[in-house]
Short mmCIF file of C-alpha atoms and ligand atoms in Angstrom, two decimals:
data_model
loop_
_atom_site.label_atom_id
_atom_site.label_comp_id
_atom_site.label_asym_id
_atom_site.label_seq_id
_atom_site.Cartn_x
_atom_site.Cartn_y
_atom_site.Cartn_z
CA MET A 1024 -41.43 -231.60 272.94
CA GLU A 1025 -40.92 -231.95 269.23
CA ARG A 1026 -43.77 -231.24 266.83
CA ARG A 1027 -44.20 -234.13 264.36
CA GLU A 1028 -46.65 -234.66 261.52
CA PHE A 1029 -49.93 -232.85 261.19
CA LEU A 1030 -52.73 -235.20 262.23
CA TYR A 1031 -56.10 -233.47 261.93
CA GLU A 1032 -57.62 -230.08 261.23
CA GLY A 1033 -60.91 -229.08 262.83
CA LYS A 1034 -62.88 -225.86 262.39
CA ALA A 1035 -60.94 -223.94 265.02
CA LYS A 1036 -57.93 -226.12 265.86
CA LYS A 1037 -55.14 -228.19 264.31
CA ILE A 1038 -53.69 -231.28 265.98
CA TYR A 1039 -50.10 -232.52 265.57
CA ARG A 1040 -48.34 -235.63 266.77
CA THR A 1041 -45.24 -235.24 268.94
CA ASP A 1042 -42.21 -237.46 269.55
CA ASP A 1043 -44.24 -239.03 272.39
CA PRO A 1044 -47.16 -241.12 271.00
CA ALA A 1045 -49.23 -240.37 274.13
CA LEU A 1046 -49.05 -236.58 273.63
CA TYR A 1047 -50.41 -234.25 270.95
CA LEU A 1048 -50.00 -230.55 270.27
CA VAL A 1049 -53.15 -228.46 269.73
CA GLU A 1050 -52.88 -225.23 267.77
CA PHE A 1051 -55.75 -222.75 268.18
CA LYS A 1052 -56.58 -221.01 264.88
CA ASP A 1053 -58.16 -217.60 264.39
CA ASP A 1054 -60.87 -219.15 262.18
CA ALA A 1055 -64.45 -218.77 263.34
CA THR A 1056 -67.33 -220.81 261.92
CA ALA A 1057 -71.02 -221.05 262.74
CA PHE A 1058 -74.15 -222.74 261.40
CA ASP A 1059 -72.31 -225.89 260.32
CA GLY A 1060 -69.52 -223.97 258.65
CA VAL A 1061 -71.87 -221.86 256.47
CA LYS A 1062 -70.69 -218.64 258.17
CA LYS A 1063 -66.92 -218.21 258.25
CA ASP A 1064 -64.46 -215.51 259.20
CA ARG A 1065 -61.00 -214.99 260.59
CA LEU A 1066 -60.84 -213.10 263.87
CA ALA A 1067 -57.34 -211.85 264.63
CA ASP A 1068 -55.99 -213.17 267.96
CA LYS A 1069 -59.01 -215.38 268.74
CA GLY A 1070 -56.73 -218.44 268.78
CA ILE A 1071 -54.40 -216.82 271.30
CA LEU A 1072 -57.29 -215.86 273.59
CA ASN A 1073 -58.93 -219.31 273.39
CA ASN A 1074 -55.61 -221.05 274.09
CA ARG A 1075 -55.09 -218.93 277.22
CA LEU A 1076 -58.68 -219.30 278.40
CA SER A 1077 -58.77 -223.06 277.82
CA ALA A 1078 -55.43 -223.50 279.63
CA LEU A 1079 -56.72 -221.48 282.56
CA PHE A 1080 -60.02 -223.38 282.80
CA PHE A 1081 -58.36 -226.81 282.40
CA SER A 1082 -55.80 -225.97 285.12
CA LEU A 1083 -58.55 -224.82 287.47
CA LEU A 1084 -60.56 -227.98 286.79
CA GLU A 1085 -57.54 -230.25 287.36
CA LYS A 1086 -57.03 -228.56 290.75
CA LYS A 1087 -60.68 -229.29 291.55
CA GLY A 1088 -60.38 -232.98 290.67
CA VAL A 1089 -61.56 -233.11 287.05
CA ALA A 1090 -59.18 -235.14 284.86
CA THR A 1091 -58.44 -233.27 281.61
CA HIS A 1092 -56.20 -233.78 278.60
CA PHE A 1093 -54.29 -230.55 279.34
CA VAL A 1094 -50.55 -230.88 280.09
CA ARG A 1095 -49.13 -227.38 279.58
CA THR A 1096 -49.10 -224.37 277.30
CA THR A 1097 -46.26 -224.56 274.77
CA GLY A 1098 -46.79 -221.38 272.76
CA GLU A 1099 -49.09 -218.40 272.50
CA ARG A 1100 -51.61 -220.40 270.45
CA GLU A 1101 -50.47 -223.93 271.29
CA MET A 1102 -50.92 -226.43 274.14
CA LEU A 1103 -49.60 -229.92 274.86
CA VAL A 1104 -52.36 -232.44 275.59
CA ARG A 1105 -52.73 -236.15 276.26
CA ALA A 1106 -53.75 -238.05 273.13
CA LEU A 1107 -57.40 -239.06 273.34
CA GLN A 1108 -59.59 -241.50 271.53
CA ILE A 1109 -62.50 -239.08 271.25
CA ILE A 1110 -65.91 -240.36 272.38
CA PRO A 1111 -68.23 -239.05 269.63
CA VAL A 1112 -70.80 -237.66 272.08
CA GLU A 1113 -70.92 -233.93 272.74
CA VAL A 1114 -72.20 -233.08 276.20
CA ILE A 1115 -74.12 -229.81 276.56
CA VAL A 1116 -74.67 -228.42 280.04
CA ARG A 1117 -77.30 -225.70 280.51
CA ASN A 1118 -78.11 -223.44 283.44
CA ILE A 1119 -80.16 -220.83 281.57
CA ALA A 1120 -82.27 -221.31 278.43
CA ALA A 1121 -80.64 -220.03 275.23
CA GLY A 1122 -79.92 -220.96 271.63
CA SER A 1123 -81.26 -224.27 270.35
CA LEU A 1124 -83.00 -225.13 273.64
CA SER A 1125 -85.04 -221.92 273.52
CA GLN A 1126 -85.94 -222.55 269.88
CA ARG A 1127 -86.83 -226.20 270.34
CA LEU A 1128 -88.83 -225.94 273.56
CA GLY A 1129 -90.17 -222.38 273.33
CA ILE A 1130 -88.51 -221.32 276.59
CA PRO A 1131 -87.53 -217.64 276.24
CA GLU A 1132 -83.80 -216.97 276.15
CA GLY A 1133 -82.58 -215.95 279.60
CA THR A 1134 -85.03 -218.11 281.58
CA LEU A 1135 -83.30 -219.70 284.56
CA LEU A 1136 -83.76 -223.47 284.38
CA SER A 1137 -84.97 -224.92 287.70
CA ARG A 1138 -82.27 -227.59 287.43
CA THR A 1139 -79.20 -228.17 285.31
CA VAL A 1140 -80.02 -229.74 281.95
CA LEU A 1141 -77.66 -232.17 280.19
CA GLU A 1142 -78.05 -232.90 276.49
CA PHE A 1143 -76.07 -235.19 274.21
CA SER A 1144 -75.38 -234.98 270.52
CA TYR A 1145 -73.74 -237.40 268.15
CA LYS A 1146 -70.54 -235.78 266.91
CA ASP A 1147 -70.93 -236.16 263.15
CA ASP A 1148 -70.58 -233.18 260.81
CA ALA A 1149 -72.36 -234.88 257.90
CA LEU A 1150 -75.42 -235.45 260.12
CA HIS A 1151 -75.12 -231.96 261.72
CA ASP A 1152 -74.48 -233.32 265.24
CA PRO A 1153 -78.02 -234.63 265.93
CA MET A 1154 -79.27 -234.78 269.51
CA VAL A 1155 -79.29 -238.33 270.90
CA ASN A 1156 -80.34 -239.97 274.15
CA HIS A 1157 -78.87 -242.86 276.14
CA TYR A 1158 -80.77 -245.43 274.08
CA HIS A 1159 -79.21 -244.14 270.85
CA ILE A 1160 -75.77 -243.92 272.46
CA TYR A 1161 -75.88 -247.55 273.66
CA ALA A 1162 -77.52 -248.90 270.50
CA MET A 1163 -74.85 -247.20 268.36
CA GLU A 1164 -72.16 -248.27 270.86
CA LEU A 1165 -70.79 -244.72 271.06
CA ALA A 1166 -70.05 -245.13 274.78
CA THR A 1167 -70.77 -247.68 277.51
CA ALA A 1168 -73.13 -247.07 280.45
CA GLU A 1169 -70.10 -246.88 282.73
CA GLU A 1170 -68.48 -244.27 280.47
CA MET A 1171 -71.70 -242.24 280.29
CA ALA A 1172 -71.94 -242.21 284.10
CA ALA A 1173 -68.35 -240.93 284.33
CA LEU A 1174 -68.88 -238.35 281.64
CA GLU A 1175 -72.11 -237.00 283.16
CA ALA A 1176 -70.56 -236.75 286.62
CA ALA A 1177 -67.56 -234.91 285.17
CA ALA A 1178 -69.79 -232.53 283.17
CA LEU A 1179 -71.81 -231.63 286.28
CA ARG A 1180 -68.60 -231.16 288.26
CA VAL A 1181 -67.22 -228.81 285.58
CA ASN A 1182 -70.40 -226.75 285.96
CA GLU A 1183 -70.08 -226.73 289.78
CA VAL A 1184 -66.51 -225.43 289.49
CA LEU A 1185 -66.90 -222.93 286.65
CA GLN A 1186 -70.24 -221.39 287.62
CA PRO A 1187 -69.09 -219.84 290.94
CA PHE A 1188 -65.60 -219.07 289.60
CA LEU A 1189 -67.11 -217.03 286.76
CA ALA A 1190 -69.88 -215.52 288.92
CA GLU A 1191 -67.21 -214.03 291.19
CA ARG A 1192 -65.81 -212.35 288.09
CA GLY A 1193 -69.13 -210.92 286.95
CA ILE A 1194 -69.81 -213.58 284.32
CA THR A 1195 -72.93 -215.77 284.16
CA LEU A 1196 -72.27 -219.25 282.77
CA VAL A 1197 -75.37 -219.82 280.63
CA ASP A 1198 -74.41 -223.09 278.88
CA PHE A 1199 -71.42 -224.91 277.41
CA LYS A 1200 -70.34 -227.92 275.38
CA LEU A 1201 -67.79 -230.52 276.46
CA GLU A 1202 -66.06 -233.40 274.72
CA PHE A 1203 -64.38 -236.37 276.37
CA GLY A 1204 -62.02 -239.10 275.27
CA ARG A 1205 -60.41 -242.33 276.38
CA HIS A 1206 -56.78 -242.32 277.51
CA ALA A 1207 -54.83 -245.08 279.27
CA GLY A 1208 -57.96 -246.82 280.56
CA GLY A 1209 -59.60 -243.66 281.87
CA ILE A 1210 -61.78 -240.83 280.58
CA LEU A 1211 -60.41 -237.30 280.25
CA LEU A 1212 -62.07 -234.00 279.43
CA GLY A 1213 -60.77 -232.87 276.04
CA ASP A 1214 -61.33 -230.28 273.32
CA GLU A 1215 -61.44 -226.68 274.63
CA ILE A 1216 -63.33 -224.48 277.07
CA SER A 1217 -63.61 -221.01 275.61
CA PRO A 1218 -66.13 -218.39 274.48
CA ASP A 1219 -66.39 -220.48 271.28
CA THR A 1220 -67.92 -223.35 273.26
CA CYS A 1221 -69.63 -221.58 276.18
CA ARG A 1222 -72.24 -218.85 276.56
CA PHE A 1223 -70.94 -216.16 278.90
CA TRP A 1224 -73.16 -213.19 279.81
CA ASP A 1225 -72.09 -210.14 281.76
CA SER A 1226 -73.85 -210.64 285.11
CA SER A 1227 -75.10 -207.08 285.45
CA SER A 1228 -75.79 -205.91 281.89
CA GLY A 1229 -76.55 -209.29 280.28
CA GLU A 1230 -74.16 -208.37 277.48
CA LYS A 1231 -73.00 -211.39 275.48
CA LEU A 1232 -69.29 -212.16 275.88
CA ASP A 1233 -69.09 -215.20 273.60
CA LYS A 1234 -69.47 -216.62 270.11
CA ASP A 1235 -73.11 -215.50 269.85
CA ARG A 1236 -71.62 -212.08 268.96
CA PHE A 1237 -70.24 -213.77 265.83
CA ARG A 1238 -73.29 -215.97 265.15
CA ARG A 1239 -75.62 -212.96 265.43
CA ASP A 1240 -73.38 -210.38 263.69
CA MET A 1241 -73.15 -208.21 266.78
CA GLY A 1242 -69.51 -207.16 266.27
CA GLY A 1243 -66.91 -206.79 269.01
CA VAL A 1244 -66.25 -210.54 269.11
CA VAL A 1245 -62.54 -210.49 269.93
CA GLU A 1246 -63.02 -207.56 272.32
CA ALA A 1247 -65.58 -209.65 274.25
CA TYR A 1248 -63.23 -212.69 274.39
CA ARG A 1249 -60.45 -210.35 275.60
CA GLU A 1250 -62.76 -209.03 278.33
CA VAL A 1251 -63.48 -212.59 279.52
CA LEU A 1252 -59.72 -213.29 279.67
CA ARG A 1253 -59.08 -210.03 281.53
CA ARG A 1254 -61.70 -210.95 284.15
CA VAL A 1255 -60.66 -214.57 284.66
CA GLU A 1256 -56.95 -213.71 284.79
CA GLY A 1257 -57.86 -211.13 287.42
CA ALA A 1258 -55.76 -208.50 285.66
N1 UDP B 1566 -71.93 -225.60 271.27
C1 UDP B 1566 -70.68 -225.82 270.74
N2 UDP B 1566 -70.56 -226.55 269.60
C2 UDP B 1566 -71.63 -227.08 268.96
C3 UDP B 1566 -72.90 -226.86 269.49
C4 UDP B 1566 -73.03 -226.10 270.65
O1 UDP B 1566 -69.69 -225.38 271.31
O2 UDP B 1566 -71.45 -227.75 267.93
C5 UDP B 1566 -72.08 -224.80 272.51
C6 UDP B 1566 -72.64 -223.42 272.23
O3 UDP B 1566 -71.61 -222.48 272.07
C7 UDP B 1566 -73.43 -223.15 273.49
C8 UDP B 1566 -73.89 -224.52 273.94
O4 UDP B 1566 -73.01 -225.45 273.34
O5 UDP B 1566 -72.60 -222.60 274.49
C9 UDP B 1566 -75.33 -224.84 273.58
O6 UDP B 1566 -75.50 -224.60 272.19
P1 UDP B 1566 -76.93 -224.73 271.50
O7 UDP B 1566 -77.36 -226.14 271.54
O8 UDP B 1566 -77.84 -223.72 272.08
O9 UDP B 1566 -76.63 -224.47 269.98
P2 UDP B 1566 -76.54 -223.15 269.11
O10 UDP B 1566 -77.62 -222.23 269.54
O11 UDP B 1566 -75.17 -222.66 269.40
O12 UDP B 1566 -76.71 -223.70 267.72
#
């Protein structure tokens, strides 16, 4: 697979075209950002760890019937993916209260939610990804009702697969963010699944093993990501 022109640079990834118009290459960078890009740093090897973790989670999900954009890993910080027309709706899945949910609703961080909560935000940096509901999504024509049904079912399925898989490895899946896109008439899970986009807590100590270590200046960010990889690879 030949790498062609650079297409797009996000906060943590770069996307390139390939010689096949239906396939892109994703390069995971070491850059870390938080609070809308206000806080920035470079964390050596983060891109390598997130590439491996995302590849592992996407492969697991494919085996369990979730269609993803992942094709194969092509380098230590690079994967081949199906080209998506991104649906500009971020889907947040929550099992335990944390972060913005705790702040907004006054539910203390760590409270087990009595059922899984789905939230949606409009993917727009200039507007700071505001939370939206189905009425906004349909009025703005971000996605159709049929697409939203598919995307919600897939998001809940991802949770059903990842929660027990991680629990067996001593990791509590607190919450995570997913992005989806259109490809060849269907909807595929895209973006990444990594400690940058999920909250992972050590099941016994409650220790944070995710990007909150960076957001909250706790240190040991890459070490925590490495520990997640070690546990999920079963090494
Ligand atoms: N998340 C993300 N990208 C975003 C917003 C949230 O990956 O732009 C993830 C975040 O890492 C967490 C979950 O989605 O696992 C819920 O995040 P929350 O809404 O609590 O926002 P935060 O507290 O991170 O601002």
